[in-house]
mmCIF file of C-alpha atoms in Angstrom:
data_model
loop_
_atom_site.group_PDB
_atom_site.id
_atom_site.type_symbol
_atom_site.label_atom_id
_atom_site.label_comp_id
_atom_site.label_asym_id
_atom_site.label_seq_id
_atom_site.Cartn_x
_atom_site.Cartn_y
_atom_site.Cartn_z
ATOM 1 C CA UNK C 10 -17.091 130.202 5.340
ATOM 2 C CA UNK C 11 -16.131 126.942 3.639
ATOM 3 C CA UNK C 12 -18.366 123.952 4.271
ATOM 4 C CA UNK C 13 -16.897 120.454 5.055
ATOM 5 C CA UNK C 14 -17.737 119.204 1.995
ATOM 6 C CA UNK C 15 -15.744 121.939 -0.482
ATOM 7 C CA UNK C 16 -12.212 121.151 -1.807
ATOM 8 C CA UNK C 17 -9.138 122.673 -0.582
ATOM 9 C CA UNK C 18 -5.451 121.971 -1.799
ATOM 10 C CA UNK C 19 -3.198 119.817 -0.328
ATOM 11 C CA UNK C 20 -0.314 118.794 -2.524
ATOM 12 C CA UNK C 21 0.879 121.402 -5.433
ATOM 13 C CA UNK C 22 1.358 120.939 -8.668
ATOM 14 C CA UNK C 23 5.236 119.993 -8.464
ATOM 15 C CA UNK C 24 4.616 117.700 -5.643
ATOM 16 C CA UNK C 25 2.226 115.454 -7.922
ATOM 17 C CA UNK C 26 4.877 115.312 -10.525
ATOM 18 C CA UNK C 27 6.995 114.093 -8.559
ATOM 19 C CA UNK C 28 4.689 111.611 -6.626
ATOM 20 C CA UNK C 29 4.030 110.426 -10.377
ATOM 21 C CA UNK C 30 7.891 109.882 -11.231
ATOM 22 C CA UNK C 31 8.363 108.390 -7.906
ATOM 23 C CA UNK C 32 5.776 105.839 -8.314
ATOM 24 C CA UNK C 33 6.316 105.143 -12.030
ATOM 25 C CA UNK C 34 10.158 104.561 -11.804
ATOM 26 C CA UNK C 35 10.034 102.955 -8.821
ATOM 27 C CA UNK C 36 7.055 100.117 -10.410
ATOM 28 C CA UNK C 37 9.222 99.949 -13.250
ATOM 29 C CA UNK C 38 12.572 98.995 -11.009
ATOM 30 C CA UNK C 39 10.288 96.322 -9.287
ATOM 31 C CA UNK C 40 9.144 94.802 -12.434
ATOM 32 C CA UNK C 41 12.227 94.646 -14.203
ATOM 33 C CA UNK C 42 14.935 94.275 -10.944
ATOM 34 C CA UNK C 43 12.462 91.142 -8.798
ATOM 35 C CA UNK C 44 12.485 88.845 -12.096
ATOM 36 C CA UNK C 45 16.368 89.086 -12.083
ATOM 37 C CA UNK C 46 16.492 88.152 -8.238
ATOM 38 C CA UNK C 47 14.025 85.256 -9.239
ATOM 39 C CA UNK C 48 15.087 84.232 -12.585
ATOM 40 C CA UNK C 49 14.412 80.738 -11.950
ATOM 41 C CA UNK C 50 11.139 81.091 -11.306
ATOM 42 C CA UNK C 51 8.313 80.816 -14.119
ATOM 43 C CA UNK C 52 6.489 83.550 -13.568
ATOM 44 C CA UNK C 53 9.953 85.767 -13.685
ATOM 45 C CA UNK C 54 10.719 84.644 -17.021
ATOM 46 C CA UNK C 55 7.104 85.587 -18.424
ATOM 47 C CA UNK C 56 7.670 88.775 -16.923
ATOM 48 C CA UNK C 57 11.302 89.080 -18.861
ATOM 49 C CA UNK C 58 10.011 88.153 -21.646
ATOM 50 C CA UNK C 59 7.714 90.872 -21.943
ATOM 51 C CA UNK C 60 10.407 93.344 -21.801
ATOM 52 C CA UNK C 61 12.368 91.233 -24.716
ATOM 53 C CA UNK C 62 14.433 89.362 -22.680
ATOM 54 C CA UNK C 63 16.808 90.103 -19.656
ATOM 55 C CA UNK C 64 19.366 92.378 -21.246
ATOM 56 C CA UNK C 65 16.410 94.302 -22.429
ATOM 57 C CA UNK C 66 14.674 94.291 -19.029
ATOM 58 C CA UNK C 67 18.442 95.731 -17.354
ATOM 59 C CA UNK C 68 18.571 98.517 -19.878
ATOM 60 C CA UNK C 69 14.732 99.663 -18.790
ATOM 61 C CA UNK C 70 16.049 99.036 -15.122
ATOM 62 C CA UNK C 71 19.181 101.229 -15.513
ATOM 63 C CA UNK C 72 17.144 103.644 -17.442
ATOM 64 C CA UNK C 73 14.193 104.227 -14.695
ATOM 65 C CA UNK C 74 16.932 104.385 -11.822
ATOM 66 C CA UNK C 75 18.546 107.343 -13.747
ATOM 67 C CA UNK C 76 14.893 109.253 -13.596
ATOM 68 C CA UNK C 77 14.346 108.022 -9.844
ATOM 69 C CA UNK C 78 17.976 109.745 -9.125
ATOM 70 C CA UNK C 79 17.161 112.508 -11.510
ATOM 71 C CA UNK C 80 13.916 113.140 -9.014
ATOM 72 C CA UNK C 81 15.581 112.417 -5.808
ATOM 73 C CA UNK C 82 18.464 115.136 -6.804
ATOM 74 C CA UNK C 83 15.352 117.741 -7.795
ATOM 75 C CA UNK C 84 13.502 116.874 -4.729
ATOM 76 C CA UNK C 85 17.164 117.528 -2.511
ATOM 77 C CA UNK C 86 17.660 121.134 -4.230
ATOM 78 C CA UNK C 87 13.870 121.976 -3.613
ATOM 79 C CA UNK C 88 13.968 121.109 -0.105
ATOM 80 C CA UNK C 89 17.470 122.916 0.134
ATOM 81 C CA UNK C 90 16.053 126.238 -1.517
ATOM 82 C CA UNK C 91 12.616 125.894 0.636
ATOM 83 C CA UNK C 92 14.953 125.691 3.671
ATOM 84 C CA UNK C 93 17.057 128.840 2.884
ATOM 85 C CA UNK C 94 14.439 131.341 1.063
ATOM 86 C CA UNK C 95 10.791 129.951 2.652
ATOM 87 C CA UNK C 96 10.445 132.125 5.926
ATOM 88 C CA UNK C 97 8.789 129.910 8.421
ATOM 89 C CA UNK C 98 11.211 126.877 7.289
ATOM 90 C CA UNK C 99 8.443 124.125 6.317
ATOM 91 C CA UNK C 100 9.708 121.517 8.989
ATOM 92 C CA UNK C 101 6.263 119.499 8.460
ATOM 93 C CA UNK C 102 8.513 116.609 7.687
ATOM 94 C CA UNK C 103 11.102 116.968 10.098
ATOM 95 C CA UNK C 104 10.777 113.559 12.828
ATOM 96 C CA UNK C 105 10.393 114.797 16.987
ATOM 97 C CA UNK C 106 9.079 113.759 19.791
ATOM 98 C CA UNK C 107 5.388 114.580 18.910
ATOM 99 C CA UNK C 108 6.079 111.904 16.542
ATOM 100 C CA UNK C 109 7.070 109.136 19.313
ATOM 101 C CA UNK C 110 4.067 110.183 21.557
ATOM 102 C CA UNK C 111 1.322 109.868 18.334
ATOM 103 C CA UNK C 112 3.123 107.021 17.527
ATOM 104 C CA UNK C 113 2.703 105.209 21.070
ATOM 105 C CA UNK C 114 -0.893 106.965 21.383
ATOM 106 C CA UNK C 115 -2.037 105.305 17.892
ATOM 107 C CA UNK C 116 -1.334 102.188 19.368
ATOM 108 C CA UNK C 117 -3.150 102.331 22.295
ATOM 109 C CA UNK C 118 -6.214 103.705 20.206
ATOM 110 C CA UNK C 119 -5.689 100.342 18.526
ATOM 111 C CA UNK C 120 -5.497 98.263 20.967
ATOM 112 C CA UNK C 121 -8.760 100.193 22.831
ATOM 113 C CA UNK C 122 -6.584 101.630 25.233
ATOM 114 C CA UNK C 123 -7.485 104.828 24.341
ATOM 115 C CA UNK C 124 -10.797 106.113 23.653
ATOM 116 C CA UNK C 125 -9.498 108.730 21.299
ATOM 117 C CA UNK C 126 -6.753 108.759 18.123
ATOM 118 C CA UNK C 127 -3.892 111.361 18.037
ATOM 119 C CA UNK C 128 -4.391 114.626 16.930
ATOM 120 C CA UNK C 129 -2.208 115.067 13.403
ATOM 121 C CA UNK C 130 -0.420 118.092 11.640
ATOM 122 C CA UNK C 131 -0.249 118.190 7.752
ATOM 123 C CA UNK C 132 2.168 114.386 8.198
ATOM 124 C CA UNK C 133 1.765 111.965 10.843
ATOM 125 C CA UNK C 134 4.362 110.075 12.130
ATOM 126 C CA UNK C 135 3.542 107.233 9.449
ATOM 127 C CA UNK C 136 3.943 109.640 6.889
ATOM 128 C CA UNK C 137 7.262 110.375 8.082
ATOM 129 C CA UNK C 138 8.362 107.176 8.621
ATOM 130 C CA UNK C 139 7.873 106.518 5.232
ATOM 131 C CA UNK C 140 9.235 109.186 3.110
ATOM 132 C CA UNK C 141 12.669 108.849 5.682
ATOM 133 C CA UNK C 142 12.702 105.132 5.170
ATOM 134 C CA UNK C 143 12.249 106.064 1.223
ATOM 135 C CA UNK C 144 15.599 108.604 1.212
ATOM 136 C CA UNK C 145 16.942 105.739 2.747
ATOM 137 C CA UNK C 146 16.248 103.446 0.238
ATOM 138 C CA UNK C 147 17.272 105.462 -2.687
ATOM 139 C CA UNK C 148 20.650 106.344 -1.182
ATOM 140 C CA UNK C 149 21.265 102.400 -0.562
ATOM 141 C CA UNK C 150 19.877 101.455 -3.990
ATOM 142 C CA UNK C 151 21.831 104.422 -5.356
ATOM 143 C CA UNK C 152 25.124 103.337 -4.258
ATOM 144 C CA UNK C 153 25.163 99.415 -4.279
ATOM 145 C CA UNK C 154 23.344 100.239 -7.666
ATOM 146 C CA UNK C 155 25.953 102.154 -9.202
ATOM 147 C CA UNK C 156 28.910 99.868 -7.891
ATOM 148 C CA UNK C 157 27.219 96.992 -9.496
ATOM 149 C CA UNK C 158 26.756 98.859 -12.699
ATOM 150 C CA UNK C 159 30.399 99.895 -12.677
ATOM 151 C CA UNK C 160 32.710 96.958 -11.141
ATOM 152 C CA UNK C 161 35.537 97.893 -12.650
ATOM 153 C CA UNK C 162 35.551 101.610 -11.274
ATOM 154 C CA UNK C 163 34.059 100.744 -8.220
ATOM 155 C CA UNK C 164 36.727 97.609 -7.458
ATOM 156 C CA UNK C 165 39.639 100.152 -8.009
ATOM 157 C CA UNK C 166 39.197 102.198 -4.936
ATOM 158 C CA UNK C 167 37.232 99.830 -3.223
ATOM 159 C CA UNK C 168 37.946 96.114 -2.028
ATOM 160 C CA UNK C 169 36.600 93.192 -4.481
ATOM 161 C CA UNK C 170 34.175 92.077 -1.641
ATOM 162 C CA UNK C 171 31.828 95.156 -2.050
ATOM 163 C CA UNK C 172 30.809 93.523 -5.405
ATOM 164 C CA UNK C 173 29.102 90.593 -3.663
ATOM 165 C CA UNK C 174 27.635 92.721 -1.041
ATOM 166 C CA UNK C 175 26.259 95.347 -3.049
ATOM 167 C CA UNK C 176 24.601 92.840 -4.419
ATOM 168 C CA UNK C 177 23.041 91.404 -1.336
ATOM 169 C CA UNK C 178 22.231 94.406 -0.143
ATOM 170 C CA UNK C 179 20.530 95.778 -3.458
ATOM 171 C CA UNK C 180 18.667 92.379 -3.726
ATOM 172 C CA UNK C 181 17.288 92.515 -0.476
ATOM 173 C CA UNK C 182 16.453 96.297 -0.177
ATOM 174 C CA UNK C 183 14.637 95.964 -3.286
ATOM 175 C CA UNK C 184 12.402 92.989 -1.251
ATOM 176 C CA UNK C 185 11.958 95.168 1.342
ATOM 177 C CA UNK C 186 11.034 98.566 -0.496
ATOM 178 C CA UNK C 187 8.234 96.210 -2.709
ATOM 179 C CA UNK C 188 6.679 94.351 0.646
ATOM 180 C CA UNK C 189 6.817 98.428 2.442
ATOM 181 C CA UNK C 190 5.089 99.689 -0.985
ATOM 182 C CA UNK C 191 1.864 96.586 -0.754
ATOM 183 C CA UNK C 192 1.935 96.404 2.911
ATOM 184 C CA UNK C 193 2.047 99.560 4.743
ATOM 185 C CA UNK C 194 2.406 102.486 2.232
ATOM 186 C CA UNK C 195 -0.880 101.593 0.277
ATOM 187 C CA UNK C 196 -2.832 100.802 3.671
ATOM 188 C CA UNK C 197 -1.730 104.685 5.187
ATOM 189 C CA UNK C 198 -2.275 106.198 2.101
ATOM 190 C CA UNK C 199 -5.445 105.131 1.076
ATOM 191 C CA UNK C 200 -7.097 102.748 4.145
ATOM 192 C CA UNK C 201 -5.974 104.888 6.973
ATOM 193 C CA UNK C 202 -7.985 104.952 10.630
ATOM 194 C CA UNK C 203 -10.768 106.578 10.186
ATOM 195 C CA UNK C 204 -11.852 106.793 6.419
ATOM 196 C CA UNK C 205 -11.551 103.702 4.675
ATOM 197 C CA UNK C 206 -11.580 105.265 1.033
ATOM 198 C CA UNK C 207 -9.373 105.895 -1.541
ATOM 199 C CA UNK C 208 -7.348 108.856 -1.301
ATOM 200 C CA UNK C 209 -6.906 110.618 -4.339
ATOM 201 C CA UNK C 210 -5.641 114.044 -3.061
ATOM 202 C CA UNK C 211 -1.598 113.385 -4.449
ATOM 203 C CA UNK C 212 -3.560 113.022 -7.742
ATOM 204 C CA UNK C 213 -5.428 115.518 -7.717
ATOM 205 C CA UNK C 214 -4.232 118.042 -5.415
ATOM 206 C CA UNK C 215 -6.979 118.709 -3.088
ATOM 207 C CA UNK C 216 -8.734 117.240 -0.171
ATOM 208 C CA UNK C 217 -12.048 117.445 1.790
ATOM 209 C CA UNK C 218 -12.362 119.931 4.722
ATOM 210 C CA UNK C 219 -13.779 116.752 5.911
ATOM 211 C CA UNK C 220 -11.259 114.815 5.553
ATOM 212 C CA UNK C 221 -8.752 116.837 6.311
ATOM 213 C CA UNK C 222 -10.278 117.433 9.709
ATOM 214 C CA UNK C 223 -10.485 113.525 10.454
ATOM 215 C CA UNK C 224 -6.782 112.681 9.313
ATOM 216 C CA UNK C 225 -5.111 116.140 9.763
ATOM 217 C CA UNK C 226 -6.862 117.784 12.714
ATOM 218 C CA UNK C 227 -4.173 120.243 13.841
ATOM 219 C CA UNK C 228 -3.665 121.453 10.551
ATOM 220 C CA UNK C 229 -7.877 121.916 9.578
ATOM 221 C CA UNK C 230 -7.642 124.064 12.622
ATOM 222 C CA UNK C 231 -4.905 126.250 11.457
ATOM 223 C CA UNK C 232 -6.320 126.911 8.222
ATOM 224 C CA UNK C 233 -10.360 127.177 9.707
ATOM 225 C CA UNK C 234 -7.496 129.577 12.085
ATOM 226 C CA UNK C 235 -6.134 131.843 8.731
ATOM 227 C CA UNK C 236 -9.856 131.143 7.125
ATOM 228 C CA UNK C 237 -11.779 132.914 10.310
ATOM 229 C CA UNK C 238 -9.040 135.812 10.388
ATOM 230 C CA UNK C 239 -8.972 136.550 6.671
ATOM 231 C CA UNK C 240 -12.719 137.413 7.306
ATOM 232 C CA UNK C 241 -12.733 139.303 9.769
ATOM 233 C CA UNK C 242 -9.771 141.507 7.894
ATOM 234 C CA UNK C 243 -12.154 141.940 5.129
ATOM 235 C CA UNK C 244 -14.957 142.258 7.048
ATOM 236 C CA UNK C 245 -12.883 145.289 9.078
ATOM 237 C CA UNK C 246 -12.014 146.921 5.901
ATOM 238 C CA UNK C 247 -15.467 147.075 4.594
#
């Protein structure tokens, strides 16, 4: 029997890749796309000139939005081929109505109008939010992205006013995808109710029984569930 204490894996090995291109590309984006947006402030024109100046800084940009497409594309065909050859589909991700209720529950636990927090599968409703609000963000940034990296093709099948509001759009997402990154993801990830430590499992791979049985209670139980019955299939062999 496993003790609450021992390590057990959470994310694979592909899944911290990709975590690791994710957040790489995307802190590259932010510190080469905000100091455009803000070029007339100081501290934007420091941050240029580390990168050798601005048309320096837009080649990094264009080059680390190629590898965050490049991931998104490999993440798409993964989830595809999981959905068609894995047998139970992995639906851990997919929103419902579980969702709403822990989401409505959570903040009544906050509030102390309930004595006890939500019960959670292997992703809360947080988590969800997040990586949904994230395949939003890259197919927004993707597309305003590549129309204002190719005006001329994009302005031949498309009006002239989609330049300008591409590049509202791709300003402003970008705002709002650093502010969800510092704020929120950061806080769930690694400050979450419960155990205020740092959270090292996408890193690493594994997580605490303990751990898993404060955040992820539902799913501790189904493995303690597989754990108990792999023993006693042993046990009935012997």
């Amino acid at each position: 029997m496993s003790k609450q204490g021992d390590p057990v894996v959470r994310f694979a090995a592909s899944q911290r890749i990709e975590h690791i291109l994710l957040m790489v590309s995307v802190s590259m984006l932010c510190l080469t796309g905000l100091p455009q947006r803000y070029s007339n402030a100081g501290w934007a024109h420091a941050v240029l000139g580390v990168f050798g100046g601005l048309q320096q800084a837009r080649a990094v940009h264009h080059f680390f939005a190629v590898v965050l497409l490049a991931e998104a594309l490999y993440h798409a065909v993964v989830v595809v081929c999981e959905l068609i050859l894995v047998r139970p589909r992995p639906t851990a991700m997919l929103p419902g109505v579980r969702d709403v209720r822990d989401g409505l529950a959570s903040v009544a636990f906050l509030l102390g109008l309930r004595k006890e927090k939500p019960r959670y599968g292997r992703y809360d409703f947080r988590q969800k939010i997040e990586y949904w609000s994230l395949i939003w963000g890259i197919v927004v940034m993707s597309i305003t992205g590549s129309i204002l990296l190719f005006p001329f093709y994009a302005t031949r099948f498309l009006p002239g006013v989609v330049l300008p509001a591409s590049q509202i759009v791709h300003s402003y997402e970008a705002v709002l995808a650093f502010l969800a990154i510092v704020t929120w993801h950061f806080y769930t990830a690694h400050f979450a109710e419960g155990i205020l430590s740092f959270d090292s499992s996408i890193f690493t791979g594994k997580t605490t029984l303990e751990r898993m049985k404060e955040q992820h209670p539902l799913e501790y139980e189904q493995l303690m569930g597989e754990s108990t019955a792999t023993e006693a299939g042993g046990a009935d062999r012997s």
